[in-house]
Amino acid sequence: MKLYIYDHCPYCVKARMIFGLKNLPVELVVMLNDDEETPKRLIGQKMAPILQKEDGSAMPESLDIVRYVDKSDGEPLLTGKTNPAINDWLRNVNGYVNKLLLPRVAEAGFAEFATPEARAYFKHKKEANMGSFSELKLHADGLIKKISQDLRDLDKLIVKPNAVNGELSLDDINLFPLLRSLTLVSGISWPSRVTEYRDNMAKQTQVNLLSSVAG
Ligand SMILES: N[C@@H](CCC(=O)N[C@@H](CS)C(=O)NCC(=O)O)C(=O)O
C-alpha cells in the first residue's frame, strides 16, 4: 500500500504510526505542498494523509486509515481504554500550539518544501488563517513557557512509556504526533516521563522525531 503524506503533518503521523506499530510495509510518498493535482485525483480534494490500497482505491481521513490498517490482519493493537483527561489536555494545547509550531514548520527541511514554490504555498495559506509568521514569532518565548507548563501536567497522566494509559489506544495515536511536532522547537523543557514516552513511541512506531529537521 502507498501512503501519501506531508512529513510535518500530525494527521499523517497518525496513519504512519499504525504501520510502524504493526511492522507492516508501506510506501511513503511525500507530496510537494503545492501539488494540488495528486490529492484531487485520488480523493477529490487537497488533503493528506491518503492511503492507496493494493486495488488502487484511495482512502482519506487519518483515523479511518488507522482503524482500517489496525483491523486488516485480524489482530488489532489499539484495544486499550482511552482517558478523557488526555483528550482534554490535547484540546487545550491544540487551541494555541500552532502559533508556536507553524512558523517553525515553514522554515524546516521537510521534503514537501523541496521547491521554493511549495514552501511559499504553505506560508501563504497558513498566514491567511493565522496572521503573519513574523508577528507570531514575537510570542514564541511566552508560548514555550506555556507548553512547558502543560507538559508538566501531561507528565502526571503518563502511565507507561510504551502506552500512555498502560495499553495502546487511540490516545497514543492522538498524543504522539503533537509531541513529535514539538521536537521542532528548541527551548521547551521536557519532563522525564514525557521524554521517555516520546522516545519510546518514536521507536515503536518507526516515526522519526524532528530535532534534526528544524530550520
Ligand atoms: N480530518 C483530516 C485532517 C487532515 C488535514 O487537515 N491535513 C492537512 C495537513 S496537516 C491538509 O492536508 N491540509 C490541506 C493543505 O495542506 O493544503 C484527517 O484526520 O486526516
CSV table of C-alpha atoms in Angstrom, one decimal, residues 2-147:
chain,number,residue,atom,x,y,z
A,2,LYS,CA,1.0,3.6,-0.5
A,3,LEU,CA,0.6,6.4,2.0
A,4,TYR,CA,0.6,10.0,0.6
A,5,ILE,CA,1.7,12.4,3.3
A,6,TYR,CA,3.4,15.6,4.3
A,7,ASP,CA,6.2,14.9,6.7
A,8,HIS,CA,5.2,17.9,9.0
A,9,CYS,CA,1.5,16.8,9.2
A,10,PRO,CA,0.4,15.4,12.5
A,11,TYR,CA,-2.6,13.6,10.9
A,12,CYS,CA,-0.2,11.9,8.5
A,13,VAL,CA,1.9,10.8,11.6
A,14,LYS,CA,-1.3,9.1,13.0
A,15,ALA,CA,-1.5,7.0,9.8
A,16,ARG,CA,2.2,6.3,9.8
A,17,MET,CA,2.1,5.1,13.4
A,18,ILE,CA,-0.2,2.2,12.8
A,19,PHE,CA,2.0,0.7,10.1
A,20,GLY,CA,5.1,1.1,12.3
A,21,LEU,CA,3.4,-0.4,15.4
A,22,LYS,CA,2.2,-3.4,13.4
A,23,ASN,CA,5.5,-3.6,11.5
A,24,LEU,CA,3.6,-3.6,8.2
A,25,PRO,CA,5.3,-2.4,5.0
A,26,VAL,CA,4.0,0.8,3.4
A,27,GLU,CA,5.4,3.0,0.7
A,28,LEU,CA,5.5,6.6,1.9
A,29,VAL,CA,5.0,9.3,-0.8
A,30,VAL,CA,5.7,12.8,0.3
A,31,MET,CA,3.8,15.2,-1.9
A,32,LEU,CA,5.0,18.7,-2.6
A,33,ASN,CA,2.9,21.1,-0.6
A,34,ASP,CA,1.7,22.9,-3.7
A,35,ASP,CA,0.8,19.7,-5.6
A,36,GLU,CA,-3.0,20.0,-5.8
A,37,GLU,CA,-3.4,17.6,-8.7
A,38,THR,CA,-2.3,14.4,-6.9
A,39,PRO,CA,-4.7,14.6,-3.9
A,40,LYS,CA,-7.5,15.9,-6.1
A,41,ARG,CA,-7.1,13.0,-8.4
A,42,LEU,CA,-7.1,10.5,-5.6
A,43,ILE,CA,-9.8,11.8,-3.2
A,44,GLY,CA,-11.3,14.9,-4.9
A,45,GLN,CA,-9.7,17.4,-2.5
A,46,LYS,CA,-6.3,18.7,-1.4
A,47,MET,CA,-5.9,16.8,1.9
A,48,ALA,CA,-3.3,14.4,3.4
A,49,PRO,CA,-3.0,11.7,4.5
A,50,ILE,CA,-4.3,9.4,1.7
A,51,LEU,CA,-4.0,5.7,1.8
A,52,GLN,CA,-3.9,4.0,-1.6
A,53,LYS,CA,-4.8,0.3,-1.3
A,54,GLU,CA,-3.5,-2.5,-3.4
A,55,ASP,CA,-6.6,-2.4,-5.6
A,56,GLY,CA,-5.9,1.3,-6.4
A,57,SER,CA,-8.7,2.7,-4.4
A,58,ALA,CA,-7.9,5.7,-2.1
A,59,MET,CA,-9.0,6.3,1.5
A,60,PRO,CA,-8.7,9.8,3.2
A,61,GLU,CA,-9.1,10.6,6.9
A,62,SER,CA,-6.3,9.7,9.3
A,63,LEU,CA,-8.4,7.9,11.9
A,64,ASP,CA,-10.3,5.9,9.2
A,65,ILE,CA,-6.9,4.8,7.9
A,66,VAL,CA,-5.7,3.9,11.4
A,67,ARG,CA,-8.8,1.7,12.1
A,68,TYR,CA,-8.7,0.1,8.7
A,69,VAL,CA,-5.0,-0.9,9.0
A,70,ASP,CA,-5.3,-1.9,12.6
A,71,LYS,CA,-8.1,-4.4,11.7
A,72,SER,CA,-6.5,-5.6,8.5
A,73,ASP,CA,-4.7,-8.6,10.0
A,74,GLY,CA,-7.4,-9.6,12.4
A,75,GLU,CA,-5.2,-8.7,15.4
A,76,PRO,CA,-6.0,-5.2,16.4
A,77,LEU,CA,-3.4,-3.5,18.6
A,78,LEU,CA,-5.3,-0.4,19.7
A,79,THR,CA,-7.5,-2.2,22.2
A,80,GLY,CA,-6.8,-0.1,25.4
A,81,LYS,CA,-9.2,2.3,27.0
A,82,THR,CA,-8.9,6.0,26.4
A,83,ASN,CA,-8.6,8.5,29.2
A,84,PRO,CA,-10.8,11.6,28.9
A,85,ALA,CA,-8.0,13.7,30.6
A,86,ILE,CA,-5.7,13.1,27.6
A,87,ASN,CA,-8.5,14.3,25.3
A,88,ASP,CA,-8.9,17.4,27.5
A,89,TRP,CA,-5.2,18.0,27.6
A,90,LEU,CA,-5.0,17.8,23.8
A,91,ARG,CA,-7.9,20.1,23.2
A,92,ASN,CA,-6.4,22.8,25.4
A,93,VAL,CA,-2.9,22.5,23.9
A,94,ASN,CA,-4.2,22.3,20.3
A,95,GLY,CA,-6.0,25.6,21.0
A,96,TYR,CA,-2.7,27.5,20.9
A,97,VAL,CA,0.2,25.3,19.8
A,98,ASN,CA,0.0,26.0,16.1
A,99,LYS,CA,1.1,29.6,16.8
A,100,LEU,CA,4.4,28.2,18.0
A,101,LEU,CA,4.7,25.4,15.5
A,102,LEU,CA,3.6,26.7,12.1
A,103,PRO,CA,6.3,29.4,11.8
A,104,ARG,CA,8.9,26.7,12.5
A,105,VAL,CA,7.4,24.2,10.2
A,106,ALA,CA,7.5,26.8,7.4
A,107,GLU,CA,11.3,27.1,7.8
A,108,ALA,CA,12.2,23.4,8.4
A,109,GLY,CA,13.8,21.0,5.9
A,110,PHE,CA,10.7,18.9,5.1
A,111,ALA,CA,10.5,17.1,1.7
A,112,GLU,CA,7.1,18.7,1.0
A,113,PHE,CA,9.0,22.0,0.8
A,114,ALA,CA,11.7,20.8,-1.7
A,115,THR,CA,10.9,23.7,-4.1
A,116,PRO,CA,10.7,27.4,-3.1
A,117,GLU,CA,7.1,27.4,-4.6
A,118,ALA,CA,6.0,24.6,-2.3
A,119,ARG,CA,7.3,26.4,0.7
A,120,ALA,CA,5.8,29.7,-0.3
A,121,TYR,CA,2.4,28.0,-0.9
A,122,PHE,CA,2.4,26.7,2.7
A,123,LYS,CA,3.4,30.1,4.2
A,124,HIS,CA,0.8,32.0,2.2
A,125,LYS,CA,-2.1,29.6,3.0
A,126,LYS,CA,-1.3,29.4,6.8
A,127,GLU,CA,-0.7,33.1,7.2
A,128,ALA,CA,-4.1,33.8,5.7
A,129,ASN,CA,-5.6,31.9,8.6
A,130,MET,CA,-3.2,32.6,11.5
A,131,GLY,CA,-1.7,36.0,10.8
A,132,SER,CA,1.9,36.8,9.8
A,133,PHE,CA,4.6,34.3,11.0
A,134,SER,CA,7.0,37.2,11.9
A,135,GLU,CA,4.3,38.5,14.2
A,136,LEU,CA,3.6,35.1,15.7
A,137,LYS,CA,7.3,34.6,16.4
A,138,LEU,CA,7.3,37.6,18.7
A,139,HIS,CA,5.2,35.5,21.1
A,140,ALA,CA,7.5,32.4,21.0
A,141,ASP,CA,9.0,32.8,24.4
A,142,GLY,CA,5.7,33.0,26.2
A,143,LEU,CA,4.3,30.1,24.2
A,144,ILE,CA,7.4,28.0,25.1
A,145,LYS,CA,6.8,28.7,28.8
A,146,LYS,CA,3.1,27.8,28.4
A,147,ILE,CA,3.8,24.4,26.6
